[in-house]
Amino acid sequence: MEALEGIRVVELSIAVQGPAAGGYLSDMGADVIKVEPPMGDANRWYRGNHNELPLESVGTQFIGASHGKRSVCVDIHTEIGLELVDKLVDSADVFLSNYREPALERIGMGYERLSARNPGLVYATANGFGPDGPARENRMSDQYSQARSGISGVTGTPDDPQLIPGAIIADTGGAMALVMGILTALVARQRDGLGQKVQTSSYGAMIWMQAWEINHTSATGHLPTRDGAFHPIVSALSGIYEAADGVAFCLGIREDETWREFCEFGGNPALADDPRWNQREGRDPFRDQTAMDRISDVRPFVAEMMKTHTSDEWQDFFDIHPDGAMAQRVLNYEEVLDDEQALVNGYIVDKDIPHIGQRRVAGIPTRLSRTPGTAKNMFSDLGEHTSELMQELGYDEDAIAEVESHKAPPF
């Protein structure tokens, strides 16, 4: 038995933030019904750069966010379309959407109306910038929430323009926050049987994920700035350094004896005796501001020493010092797909994707000992389950045919 078995979710969402939340709930056992417009969720067709996969294959964002769901294709602006979605929501525990709430109101999917029909419904929405305030109705995609959240102000080097991180962390973070809200509301419902409205945003998630950096700015009055390969607040030698062959490591050296051996192996034994850094407090300052101010002086020495050996030679060194040094080779996505640590934990799994074939894809980040989820290997065609679900709700063949005629994929 999976943890969310018996929970029905009706998802009316597009792109990543809403669908990714639904995808996780599906992986944990929920019956997720994805309601799609006549052309389908745009992510079915969005291809991204360097994509020569067959045109009939689903988009690569869709693979991660919309697997494991039953698809209903319906024009909700028609009388029968609204009636069908109403009946689906009446049967559901959760309504999930990342449409802006005014748009949901216009199509009859507002909170007051749906909760009146189904008082136990958990009504969960996520938008770009939050449910209140002047930006509550602003259009959003991932990068704009990142830009507003402050993360670009600490990404990159001081002499270069601010950067957007190379992954859709705002949308994905918003999906995580949405899942947390949904599960919390389901627990609360166990006490009194009543649902409630859950609201979050990708902007709110980005702020929450940067709580330390934002709180540090507020408490100290010091604005963190871009520091390249190093964290803007962590005053330690830890950061990213390149070996002689150009392969990078994220490296920190904590134990004093390991520091000595590192300096000797790196060809600078005299540095091991430098009183500024020969003790851990000098390399990884906890409270000493003077030591923190000196960290920028030791980093160039570490960079020079890392250039004296290849990545394999350094990996051998770090392997025999697992407690004294924290060292992680920087991987690209191809290497992550083959990483034994990711595979054995189910963070990367194999799936058979229609029109694409067997591929390794992202799995589930959480494991439950008694009711574990599974990364669902189902990629529904547009409207694949419309007839099935309408039959479950008691519709006749004529009504089913009418709704089936709504489907109008662009390809």
mmCIF file of N, CA and C in Angstrom, residues 1 61 111 187 201 269 330 355:
data_model
loop_
_atom_site.group_PDB
_atom_site.id
_atom_site.type_symbol
_atom_site.label_atom_id
_atom_site.label_comp_id
_atom_site.label_asym_id
_atom_site.label_seq_id
_atom_site.Cartn_x
_atom_site.Cartn_y
_atom_site.Cartn_z
ATOM 1 N N MET A 1 0.847 -1.199 0.000
ATOM 2 C CA MET A 1 0.000 0.000 0.000
ATOM 3 C C MET A 1 0.877 1.242 0.000
ATOM 4 N N GLN A 61 9.906 18.430 -20.038
ATOM 5 C CA GLN A 61 9.336 18.893 -18.774
ATOM 6 C C GLN A 61 8.137 18.035 -18.384
ATOM 7 N N TYR A 111 -12.687 29.027 -5.259
ATOM 8 C CA TYR A 111 -12.733 28.303 -3.983
ATOM 9 C C TYR A 111 -14.134 28.269 -3.382
ATOM 10 N N VAL A 187 -3.999 16.397 6.728
ATOM 11 C CA VAL A 187 -3.885 15.987 8.135
ATOM 12 C C VAL A 187 -4.899 16.754 8.981
ATOM 13 N N SER A 201 3.362 30.166 -3.565
ATOM 14 C CA SER A 201 3.875 30.751 -4.806
ATOM 15 C C SER A 201 5.329 30.366 -4.984
ATOM 16 N N PRO A 269 54.292 22.498 1.338
ATOM 17 C CA PRO A 269 54.303 22.047 2.735
ATOM 18 C C PRO A 269 54.438 23.180 3.735
ATOM 19 N N VAL A 330 32.544 17.790 -9.052
ATOM 20 C CA VAL A 330 31.394 18.473 -9.647
ATOM 21 C C VAL A 330 30.940 17.679 -10.867
ATOM 22 N N HIS A 355 7.471 6.700 -27.561
ATOM 23 C CA HIS A 355 8.125 7.357 -28.700
ATOM 24 C C HIS A 355 9.573 7.770 -28.405
#
